XYZ file of C-alpha atoms in Angstrom:
294
model
C 43.664 -45.040 -23.352
C 42.873 -41.498 -23.616
C 41.347 -40.704 -19.895
C 40.234 -36.993 -21.069
C 37.204 -38.741 -23.239
C 34.903 -36.509 -24.368
C 32.059 -35.003 -21.891
C 29.759 -32.635 -23.738
C 28.524 -30.035 -21.345
C 25.524 -27.927 -22.441
C 26.143 -23.976 -23.674
C 25.524 -21.238 -20.776
C 22.947 -19.152 -22.556
C 23.720 -15.782 -21.290
C 21.238 -12.938 -22.388
C 22.585 -10.363 -24.591
C 21.449 -7.410 -22.199
C 21.833 -8.341 -18.584
C 20.911 -5.139 -17.097
C 23.239 -3.012 -14.983
C 26.744 -4.529 -14.376
C 29.407 -3.209 -11.505
C 32.329 -1.257 -12.280
C 34.345 -3.678 -9.795
C 33.495 -7.542 -8.572
C 31.752 -7.572 -5.432
C 33.080 -9.055 -2.279
C 34.042 -12.947 -2.480
C 34.060 -15.255 0.491
C 36.097 -18.036 -0.190
C 36.519 -19.575 3.193
C 40.060 -18.472 3.423
C 39.372 -17.356 7.058
C 36.329 -18.955 7.963
C 36.131 -21.268 10.924
C 34.442 -24.306 8.935
C 32.436 -27.086 10.265
C 34.093 -30.718 10.338
C 32.712 -34.003 9.032
C 34.087 -37.121 8.414
C 34.622 -39.699 5.562
C 31.119 -41.788 6.073
C 31.363 -45.410 7.843
C 30.393 -48.328 6.318
C 30.255 -47.408 3.020
C 32.424 -49.148 0.231
C 35.557 -48.217 -0.916
C 38.009 -49.399 -3.529
C 41.435 -48.759 -5.479
C 40.895 -48.349 -8.879
C 43.519 -49.034 -11.672
C 43.622 -46.659 -14.518
C 42.335 -48.679 -16.706
C 39.002 -48.682 -14.922
C 36.594 -46.060 -14.708
C 36.642 -44.200 -11.179
C 34.066 -45.030 -8.409
C 31.308 -42.649 -7.701
C 31.417 -40.538 -5.135
C 29.999 -42.796 -2.236
C 28.880 -46.430 -2.715
C 26.185 -47.591 -0.297
C 26.163 -50.910 1.344
C 24.081 -52.153 -1.250
C 26.198 -51.141 -4.096
C 23.764 -48.220 -5.034
C 25.290 -44.931 -6.262
C 24.705 -42.213 -2.991
C 24.478 -38.776 -4.974
C 22.465 -36.868 -2.728
C 21.011 -33.536 -2.366
C 19.601 -32.614 -5.737
C 22.409 -34.334 -7.957
C 19.442 -36.420 -10.035
C 17.565 -33.168 -10.106
C 20.611 -31.115 -11.646
C 20.995 -33.967 -14.228
C 17.519 -33.988 -15.204
C 17.616 -30.040 -15.620
C 20.017 -30.678 -17.924
C 18.636 -32.873 -19.812
C 15.105 -31.126 -19.996
C 16.250 -27.743 -20.160
C 13.782 -25.965 -22.627
C 15.011 -24.214 -25.889
C 16.782 -21.038 -24.792
C 15.268 -17.695 -25.777
C 16.661 -15.906 -28.961
C 18.318 -12.887 -27.724
C 21.327 -14.795 -26.070
C 24.416 -15.939 -26.397
C 25.890 -19.081 -25.980
C 29.042 -19.809 -24.311
C 30.426 -23.096 -24.433
C 32.873 -25.381 -22.158
C 36.433 -25.954 -23.269
C 38.843 -28.009 -22.003
C 41.951 -26.323 -21.386
C 45.301 -27.930 -21.631
C 46.004 -27.487 -17.927
C 42.992 -29.071 -16.157
C 44.174 -27.749 -12.549
C 47.105 -25.489 -10.980
C 48.267 -26.303 -7.645
C 50.033 -24.390 -5.071
C 51.870 -25.575 -1.968
C 51.403 -23.860 1.624
C 53.294 -23.912 4.751
C 50.905 -21.901 6.949
C 50.303 -18.717 5.375
C 53.166 -19.076 3.051
C 53.126 -20.381 -0.701
C 56.426 -22.185 -0.953
C 57.645 -23.176 -4.461
C 56.064 -22.504 -7.921
C 52.724 -23.161 -9.166
C 52.303 -26.922 -10.416
C 50.328 -27.237 -13.648
C 48.296 -30.541 -13.895
C 47.920 -31.438 -17.603
C 47.570 -35.350 -17.143
C 44.240 -37.118 -15.883
C 46.050 -38.688 -12.833
C 48.758 -36.915 -10.746
C 49.798 -37.686 -6.869
C 50.867 -34.846 -4.366
C 53.442 -36.558 -2.380
C 56.166 -35.151 0.066
C 59.010 -37.178 -1.612
C 62.339 -35.359 -2.587
C 61.849 -36.824 -5.990
C 61.837 -34.486 -9.211
C 58.006 -33.745 -10.216
C 56.777 -34.347 -13.560
C 53.926 -34.250 -15.240
C 52.247 -36.971 -13.356
C 53.688 -36.115 -9.885
C 54.109 -32.981 -7.616
C 57.143 -34.080 -5.391
C 56.835 -31.393 -1.997
C 59.795 -33.081 -0.199
C 62.624 -31.063 -2.259
C 60.624 -27.075 -1.701
C 62.839 -25.433 0.436
C 61.662 -22.596 3.049
C 64.018 -20.746 5.004
C 60.959 -19.923 7.305
C 59.990 -23.385 7.930
C 59.713 -24.357 11.861
C 59.552 -27.831 13.423
C 56.129 -28.403 13.335
C 55.957 -28.141 9.376
C 59.342 -30.385 9.378
C 57.591 -32.957 11.157
C 54.388 -32.728 9.185
C 56.238 -33.015 6.104
C 57.796 -36.619 7.101
C 54.160 -37.770 7.566
C 52.732 -36.633 4.194
C 54.425 -39.558 2.483
C 52.753 -40.820 -0.478
C 50.150 -38.125 0.004
C 46.881 -37.830 -2.163
C 46.557 -38.855 -5.800
C 44.192 -36.831 -8.100
C 42.094 -38.483 -10.820
C 40.299 -36.171 -13.327
C 38.141 -38.307 -15.526
C 34.937 -37.853 -17.599
C 34.502 -34.547 -16.158
C 34.761 -35.711 -12.547
C 37.593 -35.074 -9.983
C 38.586 -37.743 -7.279
C 41.179 -37.475 -4.415
C 42.497 -40.506 -3.083
C 44.454 -40.685 0.361
C 47.756 -42.883 -0.221
C 49.341 -41.628 2.593
C 49.329 -43.432 6.026
C 47.499 -40.316 7.882
C 44.307 -38.648 6.805
C 44.172 -35.587 4.387
C 41.436 -32.682 5.139
C 39.089 -31.392 2.144
C 37.583 -28.708 1.545
C 35.326 -29.004 -1.605
C 32.289 -26.589 -1.777
C 30.938 -28.573 -4.879
C 31.486 -31.799 -3.040
C 30.065 -30.172 -0.278
C 26.838 -28.849 -2.012
C 26.008 -32.685 -3.140
C 26.020 -33.786 0.296
C 23.890 -31.511 1.936
C 26.967 -29.965 3.864
C 27.812 -26.099 4.558
C 30.073 -24.934 1.822
C 32.797 -24.538 3.746
C 32.916 -27.987 5.642
C 36.163 -29.811 5.827
C 35.837 -33.522 5.414
C 38.433 -36.063 6.384
C 39.557 -38.494 4.055
C 41.396 -41.469 5.755
C 43.921 -43.598 4.463
C 43.253 -45.747 1.207
C 39.934 -43.801 0.836
C 38.739 -41.701 -1.810
C 36.309 -39.059 -2.679
C 34.199 -36.844 -5.446
C 35.592 -33.422 -4.972
C 34.025 -32.019 -8.177
C 31.640 -32.821 -10.788
C 31.661 -30.428 -14.139
C 27.893 -31.415 -14.749
C 26.771 -30.184 -11.198
C 28.792 -27.334 -11.706
C 27.136 -26.981 -15.303
C 23.918 -26.844 -13.961
C 24.394 -24.294 -11.331
C 25.829 -22.071 -13.487
C 23.043 -22.004 -16.000
C 20.676 -21.322 -12.928
C 22.778 -18.501 -11.551
C 22.791 -16.905 -14.756
C 19.082 -15.955 -14.323
C 19.831 -14.604 -11.188
C 22.192 -11.670 -12.287
C 26.176 -11.555 -12.591
C 26.739 -11.654 -8.334
C 25.105 -15.078 -8.256
C 27.527 -16.102 -11.205
C 30.321 -14.820 -9.731
C 30.088 -16.404 -6.256
C 30.617 -19.565 -8.191
C 34.188 -18.341 -8.376
C 34.799 -20.193 -4.896
C 33.095 -23.809 -6.119
C 36.392 -23.709 -8.509
C 38.591 -23.625 -5.571
C 39.834 -26.756 -3.172
C 42.193 -26.783 -0.331
C 43.656 -29.945 1.169
C 45.685 -30.477 4.248
C 48.047 -33.089 4.799
C 48.209 -34.923 8.454
C 46.773 -32.233 10.411
C 43.229 -30.991 9.681
C 41.480 -27.420 10.479
C 37.933 -26.246 11.393
C 35.522 -25.936 14.495
C 36.646 -29.042 15.939
C 40.576 -28.673 15.613
C 42.655 -26.539 17.468
C 43.996 -25.210 13.843
C 40.553 -23.399 12.799
C 41.484 -21.809 9.793
C 43.441 -23.682 6.715
C 46.567 -20.855 7.164
C 47.022 -22.400 10.481
C 47.925 -25.871 9.014
C 51.517 -26.771 8.718
C 51.274 -28.320 5.177
C 48.169 -27.675 2.594
C 47.512 -27.574 -0.781
C 44.951 -25.137 -3.373
C 43.950 -26.487 -6.627
C 42.497 -24.053 -8.919
C 40.241 -25.969 -11.692
C 41.103 -24.043 -15.113
C 38.434 -25.126 -17.265
C 35.354 -24.099 -14.866
C 37.029 -21.149 -14.018
C 37.582 -20.059 -17.512
C 34.138 -20.859 -18.081
C 32.717 -18.625 -15.749
C 35.232 -16.013 -16.865
C 33.798 -16.118 -20.289
C 29.894 -15.974 -18.790
C 30.842 -12.732 -17.036
C 32.683 -11.265 -19.722
C 29.665 -11.961 -21.857
C 27.930 -10.246 -19.098
C 29.700 -7.262 -19.064
C 31.762 -7.913 -15.669
C 35.344 -7.364 -15.277
C 37.678 -11.003 -15.288
C 37.724 -12.890 -11.884
C 40.748 -13.053 -10.150
C 42.581 -16.567 -9.596
C 42.743 -16.834 -5.984
C 42.646 -14.698 -2.620
C 46.138 -16.136 -1.634
C 47.762 -14.960 -5.101
């Protein structure tokens, strides 16, 4: 079965003349140094594991089994369906699925450790074991760091089975396989549930969370084009997702920024980032940088 089944996203229509464009990109607050709010995976909601032969679950399931896509998702879908015909003086910019759907970097405190992992498979695990990495597995246990302290060492021992990431039908899910919780900062997910964009969500063992939805992103991108280059550029931060293992961060934790957590990863979603880059290029702005940490 080919899990990268085709998800047709509508093209983004970019005006040929967008007015004045900046000589350099505006500042981007990507929340790397912010002290975020905290939330926990909602209690009393059904969570189930799903084999790869099945379609993954929706973001959350309510007690009566209805999918909960709060805070405007239905409106976004309706906007995609009922969009009026584009004006004549525009250039369509289409979404293209890249060979590697995401890139994953591993950090210990504020130091990047090891090489970037490029994900080509629709399902992969990031774990703490010492097996060699493969296209479906990013093993953190083999990575060395001469400056590693005892807190990091202890945290690494508790990563265990880590997190499983799924990319199916334009949606990204994170499932906690570890015996310890993982902590996720996903601006796309936060918007869906009406949380502050920088909010960190605690995902307990055995639970999964939809952390990105391409259709929602497409709707936001289409809306932002009419607001100008800066509104489009600010969507860059939606394409970066951060996760910490074992130890959380935020206003309710002793560690308040992600760079103070012992072990964490940063995901760059390549398809949305490249789409943004093409839209910004059409608008006349410089190409976007990959990450504040790179």
